[in-house]
PDB file of C-alpha atoms in Angstrom:
ATOM      1  CA  MET A   1      21.069 -23.391  -0.340  1.00  0.00           C
ATOM      2  CA  GLU A   2      19.146 -20.437   1.128  1.00  0.00           C
ATOM      3  CA  THR A   3      15.360 -20.430   0.844  1.00  0.00           C
ATOM      4  CA  LYS A   4      13.567 -17.110   0.374  1.00  0.00           C
ATOM      5  CA  ILE A   5      10.118 -16.871   1.955  1.00  0.00           C
ATOM      6  CA  THR A   6       7.583 -15.971  -0.712  1.00  0.00           C
ATOM      7  CA  ILE A   7       4.369 -15.898   1.319  1.00  0.00           C
ATOM      8  CA  LEU A   8       3.117 -14.089   4.386  1.00  0.00           C
ATOM      9  CA  PRO A   9       2.013 -16.103   7.435  1.00  0.00           C
ATOM     10  CA  ASP A  10      -1.638 -17.165   7.716  1.00  0.00           C
ATOM     11  CA  TRP A  11      -2.190 -14.942  10.763  1.00  0.00           C
ATOM     12  CA  PHE A  12      -1.180 -11.781   8.854  1.00  0.00           C
ATOM     13  CA  GLN A  13      -4.268  -9.582   8.385  1.00  0.00           C
ATOM     14  CA  GLY A  14      -2.491  -6.451   7.145  1.00  0.00           C
ATOM     15  CA  ILE A  15      -2.426  -4.903   3.709  1.00  0.00           C
ATOM     16  CA  LEU A  16      -0.522  -6.879   1.076  1.00  0.00           C
ATOM     17  CA  TYR A  17       1.256  -4.479  -1.257  1.00  0.00           C
ATOM     18  CA  GLU A  18       1.668  -5.328  -4.919  1.00  0.00           C
ATOM     19  CA  ASP A  19       5.080  -3.650  -5.140  1.00  0.00           C
ATOM     20  CA  GLY A  20       8.104  -3.285  -2.914  1.00  0.00           C
ATOM     21  CA  GLY A  21       9.949  -0.078  -2.172  1.00  0.00           C
ATOM     22  CA  VAL A  22      12.873   1.619  -0.490  1.00  0.00           C
ATOM     23  CA  VAL A  23      12.607   2.206   3.260  1.00  0.00           C
ATOM     24  CA  THR A  24      14.863   4.614   5.164  1.00  0.00           C
ATOM     25  CA  ASN A  25      15.867   4.162   8.780  1.00  0.00           C
ATOM     26  CA  PRO A  26      14.883   7.525  10.302  1.00  0.00           C
ATOM     27  CA  TYR A  27      17.762   7.431  12.800  1.00  0.00           C
ATOM     28  CA  SER A  28      20.690   6.290  10.659  1.00  0.00           C
ATOM     29  CA  GLY A  29      19.506   7.392   7.212  1.00  0.00           C
ATOM     30  CA  GLN A  30      20.377   3.953   5.834  1.00  0.00           C
ATOM     31  CA  GLU A  31      18.125   2.733   3.050  1.00  0.00           C
ATOM     32  CA  PHE A  32      17.033  -0.748   2.134  1.00  0.00           C
ATOM     33  CA  TYR A  33      14.880  -2.106  -0.693  1.00  0.00           C
ATOM     34  CA  LEU A  34      12.097  -4.411   0.523  1.00  0.00           C
ATOM     35  CA  ASN A  35      10.037  -6.642  -1.720  1.00  0.00           C
ATOM     36  CA  ASN A  36       6.244  -6.410  -1.496  1.00  0.00           C
ATOM     37  CA  LEU A  37       5.930  -9.025   1.268  1.00  0.00           C
ATOM     38  CA  GLU A  38       8.705  -7.553   3.384  1.00  0.00           C
ATOM     39  CA  LEU A  39       7.296  -4.047   2.965  1.00  0.00           C
ATOM     40  CA  SER A  40       3.820  -5.243   3.947  1.00  0.00           C
ATOM     41  CA  MET A  41       5.174  -6.806   7.149  1.00  0.00           C
ATOM     42  CA  TYR A  42       7.473  -3.858   7.877  1.00  0.00           C
ATOM     43  CA  ASP A  43       4.563  -1.426   7.673  1.00  0.00           C
ATOM     44  CA  PHE A  44       2.490  -3.690   9.930  1.00  0.00           C
ATOM     45  CA  ILE A  45       5.273  -3.688  12.548  1.00  0.00           C
ATOM     46  CA  ILE A  46       5.771   0.081  12.321  1.00  0.00           C
ATOM     47  CA  GLY A  47       2.008   0.637  12.470  1.00  0.00           C
ATOM     48  CA  CYS A  48       1.744  -1.443  15.652  1.00  0.00           C
ATOM     49  CA  ASN A  49       4.604   0.505  17.172  1.00  0.00           C
ATOM     50  CA  MET A  50       2.972   3.834  16.299  1.00  0.00           C
ATOM     51  CA  LEU A  51      -0.342   2.657  17.734  1.00  0.00           C
ATOM     52  CA  TYR A  52       1.425   1.655  20.940  1.00  0.00           C
ATOM     53  CA  GLU A  53       3.064   5.083  21.187  1.00  0.00           C
ATOM     54  CA  LEU A  54      -0.315   6.798  20.740  1.00  0.00           C
ATOM     55  CA  ARG A  55      -2.318   4.591  23.103  1.00  0.00           C
ATOM     56  CA  GLY A  56       0.346   3.484  25.552  1.00  0.00           C
ATOM     57  CA  SER A  57      -0.800  -0.126  25.197  1.00  0.00           C
ATOM     58  CA  LEU A  58      -1.900  -2.787  22.723  1.00  0.00           C
ATOM     59  CA  SER A  59      -4.127  -5.826  22.999  1.00  0.00           C
ATOM     60  CA  ASP A  60      -2.418  -9.110  23.822  1.00  0.00           C
ATOM     61  CA  LYS A  61      -3.410 -10.384  20.367  1.00  0.00           C
ATOM     62  CA  LEU A  62      -1.796  -7.427  18.601  1.00  0.00           C
ATOM     63  CA  ILE A  63       1.337  -7.636  20.739  1.00  0.00           C
ATOM     64  CA  GLY A  64       1.641 -11.325  19.841  1.00  0.00           C
ATOM     65  CA  GLU A  65       1.167 -10.633  16.146  1.00  0.00           C
ATOM     66  CA  MET A  66       3.712  -7.811  16.236  1.00  0.00           C
ATOM     67  CA  GLN A  67       6.237 -10.135  17.902  1.00  0.00           C
ATOM     68  CA  LYS A  68       5.553 -12.816  15.289  1.00  0.00           C
ATOM     69  CA  GLY A  69       5.931 -10.173  12.573  1.00  0.00           C
ATOM     70  CA  ILE A  70       9.296  -9.067  13.936  1.00  0.00           C
ATOM     71  CA  ALA A  71      10.463 -12.688  14.040  1.00  0.00           C
ATOM     72  CA  TRP A  72       9.199 -13.303  10.488  1.00  0.00           C
ATOM     73  CA  PHE A  73      10.957 -10.184   9.213  1.00  0.00           C
ATOM     74  CA  GLY A  74      14.222 -11.116  10.939  1.00  0.00           C
ATOM     75  CA  GLU A  75      14.148 -14.629   9.471  1.00  0.00           C
ATOM     76  CA  THR A  76      13.076 -13.495   6.014  1.00  0.00           C
ATOM     77  CA  ASN A  77      15.577 -10.680   5.563  1.00  0.00           C
ATOM     78  CA  PRO A  78      18.141 -10.491   8.395  1.00  0.00           C
ATOM     79  CA  GLU A  79      20.185  -7.780   6.684  1.00  0.00           C
ATOM     80  CA  ALA A  80      17.181  -5.463   6.317  1.00  0.00           C
ATOM     81  CA  PHE A  81      16.107  -6.306   9.857  1.00  0.00           C
ATOM     82  CA  TYR A  82      19.395  -5.066  11.303  1.00  0.00           C
ATOM     83  CA  VAL A  83      19.352  -1.925   9.152  1.00  0.00           C
ATOM     84  CA  LEU A  84      15.701  -0.983   9.706  1.00  0.00           C
ATOM     85  CA  LEU A  85      14.440  -2.506  12.959  1.00  0.00           C
ATOM     86  CA  ASP A  86      17.323  -3.457  15.233  1.00  0.00           C
TER      87      ASP A  86
END
């Protein structure tokens, strides 16, 4: 029996959305529906990546949280992970 994660980790300090939504991979055009938790974490990961591209670096704390977020997303929804982040 597969267990679906229904909470965000304690360390997550990002915005928790009330609703999910469809996300499009900008490179492949593939779309995937994410529930509110997955979308919250996805946006956190993408936001960290954008911040890194702008600054050229991130704090060790933020890098660690981004890595934990990527792991959480991959465990929570592997199919969406491979479509949107891999």
